[in-house]
Short mmCIF file of C-alpha atoms in Angstrom, two decimals:
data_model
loop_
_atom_site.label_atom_id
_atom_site.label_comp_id
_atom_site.label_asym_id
_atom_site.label_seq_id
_atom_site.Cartn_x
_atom_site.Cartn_y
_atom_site.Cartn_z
CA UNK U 1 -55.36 -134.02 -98.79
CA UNK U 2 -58.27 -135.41 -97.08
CA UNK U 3 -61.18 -133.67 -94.76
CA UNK U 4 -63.05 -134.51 -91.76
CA UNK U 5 -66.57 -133.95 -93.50
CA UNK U 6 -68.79 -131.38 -92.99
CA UNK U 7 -71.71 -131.50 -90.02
CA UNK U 8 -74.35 -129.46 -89.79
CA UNK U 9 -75.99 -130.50 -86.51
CA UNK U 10 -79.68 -131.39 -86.04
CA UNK U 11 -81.41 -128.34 -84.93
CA UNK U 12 -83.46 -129.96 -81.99
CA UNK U 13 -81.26 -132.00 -80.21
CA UNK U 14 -80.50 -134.80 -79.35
CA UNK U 15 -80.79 -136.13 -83.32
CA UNK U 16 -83.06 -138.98 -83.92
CA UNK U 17 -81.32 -139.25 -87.71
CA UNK U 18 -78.61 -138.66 -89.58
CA UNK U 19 -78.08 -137.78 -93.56
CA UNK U 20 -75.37 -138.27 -95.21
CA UNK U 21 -75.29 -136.92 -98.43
CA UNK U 22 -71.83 -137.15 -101.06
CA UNK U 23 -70.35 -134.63 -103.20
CA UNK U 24 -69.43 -134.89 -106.93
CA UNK U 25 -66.14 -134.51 -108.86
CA UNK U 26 -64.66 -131.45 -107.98
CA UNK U 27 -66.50 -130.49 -105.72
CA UNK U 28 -66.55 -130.47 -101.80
CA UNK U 29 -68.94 -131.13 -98.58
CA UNK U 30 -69.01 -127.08 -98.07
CA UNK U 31 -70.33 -127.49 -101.73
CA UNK U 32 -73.67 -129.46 -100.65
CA UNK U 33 -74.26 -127.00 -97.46
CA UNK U 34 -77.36 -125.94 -98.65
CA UNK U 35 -78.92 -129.40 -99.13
CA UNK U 36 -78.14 -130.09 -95.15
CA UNK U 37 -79.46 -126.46 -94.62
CA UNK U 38 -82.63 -126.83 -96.66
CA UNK U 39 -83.73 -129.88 -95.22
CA UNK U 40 -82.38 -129.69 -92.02
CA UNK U 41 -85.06 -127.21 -91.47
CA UNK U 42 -87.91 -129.68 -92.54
CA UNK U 43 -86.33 -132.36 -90.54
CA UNK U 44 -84.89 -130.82 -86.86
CA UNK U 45 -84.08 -133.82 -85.63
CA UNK U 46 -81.93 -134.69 -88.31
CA UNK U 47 -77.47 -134.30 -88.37
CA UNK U 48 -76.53 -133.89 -91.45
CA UNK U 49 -72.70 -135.17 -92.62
CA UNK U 50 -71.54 -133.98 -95.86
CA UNK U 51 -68.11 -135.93 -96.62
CA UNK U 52 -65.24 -134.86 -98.88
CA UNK U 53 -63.22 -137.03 -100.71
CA UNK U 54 -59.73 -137.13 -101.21
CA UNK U 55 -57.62 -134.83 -103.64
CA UNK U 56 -56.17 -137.14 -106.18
CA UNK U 57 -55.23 -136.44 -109.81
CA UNK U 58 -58.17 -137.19 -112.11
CA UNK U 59 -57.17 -139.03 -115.70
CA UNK U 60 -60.00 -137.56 -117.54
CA UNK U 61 -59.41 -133.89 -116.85
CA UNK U 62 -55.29 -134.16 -117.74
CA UNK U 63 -53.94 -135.50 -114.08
CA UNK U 64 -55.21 -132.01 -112.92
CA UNK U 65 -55.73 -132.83 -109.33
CA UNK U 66 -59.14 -132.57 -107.36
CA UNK U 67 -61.47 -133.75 -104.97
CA UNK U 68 -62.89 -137.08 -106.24
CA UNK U 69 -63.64 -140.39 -105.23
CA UNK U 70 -62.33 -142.25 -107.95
CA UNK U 71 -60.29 -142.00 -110.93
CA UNK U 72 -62.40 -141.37 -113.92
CA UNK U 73 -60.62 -142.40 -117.48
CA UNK U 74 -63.86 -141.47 -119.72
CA UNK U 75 -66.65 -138.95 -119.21
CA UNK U 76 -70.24 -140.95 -119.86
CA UNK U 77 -68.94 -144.24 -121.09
CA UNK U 78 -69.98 -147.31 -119.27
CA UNK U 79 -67.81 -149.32 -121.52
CA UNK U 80 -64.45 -147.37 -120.35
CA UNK U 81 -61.90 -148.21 -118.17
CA UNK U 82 -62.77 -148.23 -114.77
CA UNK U 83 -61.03 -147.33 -111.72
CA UNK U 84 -63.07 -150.01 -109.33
CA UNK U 85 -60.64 -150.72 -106.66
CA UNK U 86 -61.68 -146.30 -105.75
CA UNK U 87 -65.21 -146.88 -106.20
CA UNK U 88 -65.41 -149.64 -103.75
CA UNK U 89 -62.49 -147.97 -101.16
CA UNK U 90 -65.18 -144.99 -101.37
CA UNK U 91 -67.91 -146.88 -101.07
CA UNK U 92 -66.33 -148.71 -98.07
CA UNK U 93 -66.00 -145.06 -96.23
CA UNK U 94 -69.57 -144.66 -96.97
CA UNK U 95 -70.53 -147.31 -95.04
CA UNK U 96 -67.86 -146.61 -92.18
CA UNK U 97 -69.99 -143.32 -92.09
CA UNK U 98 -73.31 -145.49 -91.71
CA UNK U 99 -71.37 -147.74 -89.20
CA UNK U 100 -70.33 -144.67 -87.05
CA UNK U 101 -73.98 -143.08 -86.99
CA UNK U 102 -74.90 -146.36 -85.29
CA UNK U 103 -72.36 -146.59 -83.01
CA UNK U 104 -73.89 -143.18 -81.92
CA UNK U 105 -77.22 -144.21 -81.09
CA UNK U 106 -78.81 -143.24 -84.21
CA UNK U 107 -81.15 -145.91 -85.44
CA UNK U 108 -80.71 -147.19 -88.70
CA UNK U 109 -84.01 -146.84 -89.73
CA UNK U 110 -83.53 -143.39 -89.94
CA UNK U 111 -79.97 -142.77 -91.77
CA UNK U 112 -80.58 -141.97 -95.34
CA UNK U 113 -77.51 -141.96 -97.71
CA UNK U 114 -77.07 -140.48 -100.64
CA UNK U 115 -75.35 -137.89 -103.17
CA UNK U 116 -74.79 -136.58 -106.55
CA UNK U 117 -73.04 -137.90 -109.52
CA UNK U 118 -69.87 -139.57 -108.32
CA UNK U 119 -71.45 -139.30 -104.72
CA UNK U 120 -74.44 -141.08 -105.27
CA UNK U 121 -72.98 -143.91 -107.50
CA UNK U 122 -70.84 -144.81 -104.49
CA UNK U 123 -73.86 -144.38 -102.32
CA UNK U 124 -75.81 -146.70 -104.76
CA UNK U 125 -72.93 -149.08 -103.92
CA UNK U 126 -72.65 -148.92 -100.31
CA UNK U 127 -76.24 -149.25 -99.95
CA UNK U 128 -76.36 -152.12 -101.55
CA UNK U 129 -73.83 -154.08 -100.11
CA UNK U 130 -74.49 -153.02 -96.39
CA UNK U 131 -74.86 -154.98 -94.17
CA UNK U 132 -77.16 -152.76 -91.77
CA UNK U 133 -80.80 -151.73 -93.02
CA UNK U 134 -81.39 -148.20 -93.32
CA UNK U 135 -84.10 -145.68 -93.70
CA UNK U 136 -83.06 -144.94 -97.60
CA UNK U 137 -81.09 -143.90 -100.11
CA UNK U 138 -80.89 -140.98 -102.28
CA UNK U 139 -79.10 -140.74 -106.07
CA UNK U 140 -79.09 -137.53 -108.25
CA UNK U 141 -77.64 -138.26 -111.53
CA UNK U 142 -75.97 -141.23 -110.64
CA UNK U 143 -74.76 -144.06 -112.73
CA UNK U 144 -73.45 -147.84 -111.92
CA UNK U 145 -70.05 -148.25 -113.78
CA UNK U 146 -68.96 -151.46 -112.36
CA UNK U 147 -71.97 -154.29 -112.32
CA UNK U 148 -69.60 -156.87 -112.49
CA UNK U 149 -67.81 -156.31 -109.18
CA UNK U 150 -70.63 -155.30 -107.47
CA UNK U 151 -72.90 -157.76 -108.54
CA UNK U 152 -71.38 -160.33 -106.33
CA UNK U 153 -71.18 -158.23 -103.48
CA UNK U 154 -74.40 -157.25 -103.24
CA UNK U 155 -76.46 -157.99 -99.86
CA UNK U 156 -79.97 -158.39 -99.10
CA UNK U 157 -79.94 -156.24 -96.27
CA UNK U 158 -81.61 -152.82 -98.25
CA UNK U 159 -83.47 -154.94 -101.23
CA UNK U 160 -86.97 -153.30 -99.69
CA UNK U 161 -85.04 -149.90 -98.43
CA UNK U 162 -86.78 -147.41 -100.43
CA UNK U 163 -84.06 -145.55 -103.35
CA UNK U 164 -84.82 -142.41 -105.04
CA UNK U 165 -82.88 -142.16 -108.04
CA UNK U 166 -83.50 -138.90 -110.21
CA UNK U 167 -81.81 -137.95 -113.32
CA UNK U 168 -82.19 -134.64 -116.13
CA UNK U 169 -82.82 -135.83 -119.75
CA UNK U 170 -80.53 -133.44 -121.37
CA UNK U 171 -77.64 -134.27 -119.01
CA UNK U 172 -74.56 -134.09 -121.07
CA UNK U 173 -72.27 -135.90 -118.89
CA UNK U 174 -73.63 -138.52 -117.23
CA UNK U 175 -76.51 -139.58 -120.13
CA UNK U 176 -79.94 -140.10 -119.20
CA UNK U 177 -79.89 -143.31 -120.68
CA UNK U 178 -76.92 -144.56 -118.22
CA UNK U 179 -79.32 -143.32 -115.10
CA UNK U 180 -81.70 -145.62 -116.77
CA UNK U 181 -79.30 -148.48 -116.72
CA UNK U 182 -78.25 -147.88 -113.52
CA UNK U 183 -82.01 -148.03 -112.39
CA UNK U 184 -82.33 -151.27 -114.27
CA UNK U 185 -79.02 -152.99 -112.64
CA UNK U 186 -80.39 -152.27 -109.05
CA UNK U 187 -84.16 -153.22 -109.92
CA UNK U 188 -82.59 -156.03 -111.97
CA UNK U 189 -81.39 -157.21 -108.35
CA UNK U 190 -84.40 -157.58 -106.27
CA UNK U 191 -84.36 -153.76 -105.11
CA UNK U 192 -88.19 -154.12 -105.06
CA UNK U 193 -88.68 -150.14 -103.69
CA UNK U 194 -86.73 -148.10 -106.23
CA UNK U 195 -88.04 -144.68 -107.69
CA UNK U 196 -86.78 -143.44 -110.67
CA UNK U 197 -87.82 -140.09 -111.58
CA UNK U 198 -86.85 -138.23 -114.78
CA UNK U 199 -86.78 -134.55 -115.41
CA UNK U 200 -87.19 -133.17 -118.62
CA UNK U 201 -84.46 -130.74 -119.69
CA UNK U 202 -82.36 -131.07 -116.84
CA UNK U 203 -78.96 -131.17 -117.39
CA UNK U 204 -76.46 -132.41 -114.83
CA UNK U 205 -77.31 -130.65 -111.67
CA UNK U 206 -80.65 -130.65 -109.50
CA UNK U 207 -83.75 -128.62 -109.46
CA UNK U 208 -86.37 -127.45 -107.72
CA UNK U 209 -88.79 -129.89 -109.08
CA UNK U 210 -86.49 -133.03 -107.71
CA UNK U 211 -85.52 -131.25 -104.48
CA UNK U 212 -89.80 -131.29 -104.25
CA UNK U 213 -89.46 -135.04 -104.66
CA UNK U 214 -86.79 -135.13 -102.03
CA UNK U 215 -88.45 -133.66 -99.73
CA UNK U 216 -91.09 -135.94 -100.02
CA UNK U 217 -88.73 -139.18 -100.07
CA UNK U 218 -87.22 -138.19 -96.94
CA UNK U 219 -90.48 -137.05 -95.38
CA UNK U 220 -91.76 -140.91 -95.07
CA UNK U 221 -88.25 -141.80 -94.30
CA UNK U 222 -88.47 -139.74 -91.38
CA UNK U 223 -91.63 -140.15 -90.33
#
């Protein structure tokens, strides 16, 4: 079953941005509340959408069924079977999202996308093969798991959009050498404005220490 994201709207109206920030396996917009929460206070002028995907049953964990945006055969294995045509169908919502902010009057210059995990490779994705500039683009423990079908569809529409990509050294299920990877595909590219930031013992979740860099990210991109 799917749902209508999540909005939390800006807190000084009318907004002047939008962030949309995407959920990991499992999980759920409600799940990311606090990120729209947290910086929504830093950034008033800012709506923040927090999408859900679709329930669908998930190889990996048995068929059991959840919400994710893709099929996932293998935990951490770039090498695995891939589910592409769902990573670019999610991807392709993304960037309806984007499209719909617009369509709203919200420059695009200030829409930043992003997400965790299975959210922010898809964001990676979208971003890349907008066609619309935006203000930037946010991945926490994200990973690239289909360069091949990307690579050809990749614009140069965000190549100087700035991308924060941050990811925990002792994550166990999406290795810290994969983030790396995934940093290299995109910089690989001509994504000339791409932060990677690594966080020593962090496993796969956030922290305080990257929601510090966050807030700093999104504090130019809003500016």
């Amino acid at each position: 079953m799917a749902l209508g994201p999540v909005v939390i709207p800006a807190l000084k109206g009318p907004a002047k941005g939008a962030m949309i920030i995407v959920h990991g396996l499992g999980d759920s917009g409600e799940g990311w509340r606090f990120f729209g929460e947290l910086f929504g206070r830093y950034f008033p002028d800012v709506t923040t959408i927090l999408p859900n995907a679709p329930e669908m049953p998930v190889t990996v964990n048995g068929g059991y069924v959840m919400r994710s945006w893709f099929d996932i055969y293998e935990f951490g294995n770039p090498k695995a079977k891939q589910d592409a045509d769902g990573i670019l169908k999610s991807a392709r919502v993304l960037q309806d999202l984007v499209k719909e902010q617009v369509s709203k009057g919200i420059d695009p210059s200030k829409i930043v996308l992003g997400g965790f995990s299975q959210g922010a490779s898809i964001s990676l994705i979208a971003a890349s093969t907008l066609d619309i500039k935006i203000g930037g683009v946010i991945a926490m423990s994200g990973f690239i798991s289909i360069p091949k079908e990307v690579t050809p569809l990749i614009t140069s529409a965000n190549k100087s959009t700035p991308f924060f990509q941050g990811h925990g050294t002792a994550d166990p299920v999406i290795q810290f050498t994969y983030g790396e990877q995934c940093r290299d595909f995109f910089k690989s590219h001509g994504f000339t404005n791409y932060q990677f930031h690594s966080y020593e013992g962090m496993q796969h979740s956030t922290s305080d220490e990257e929601l510090r860099h966050i807030y700093q990210f999104l504090s130019k991109a809003y500016s």
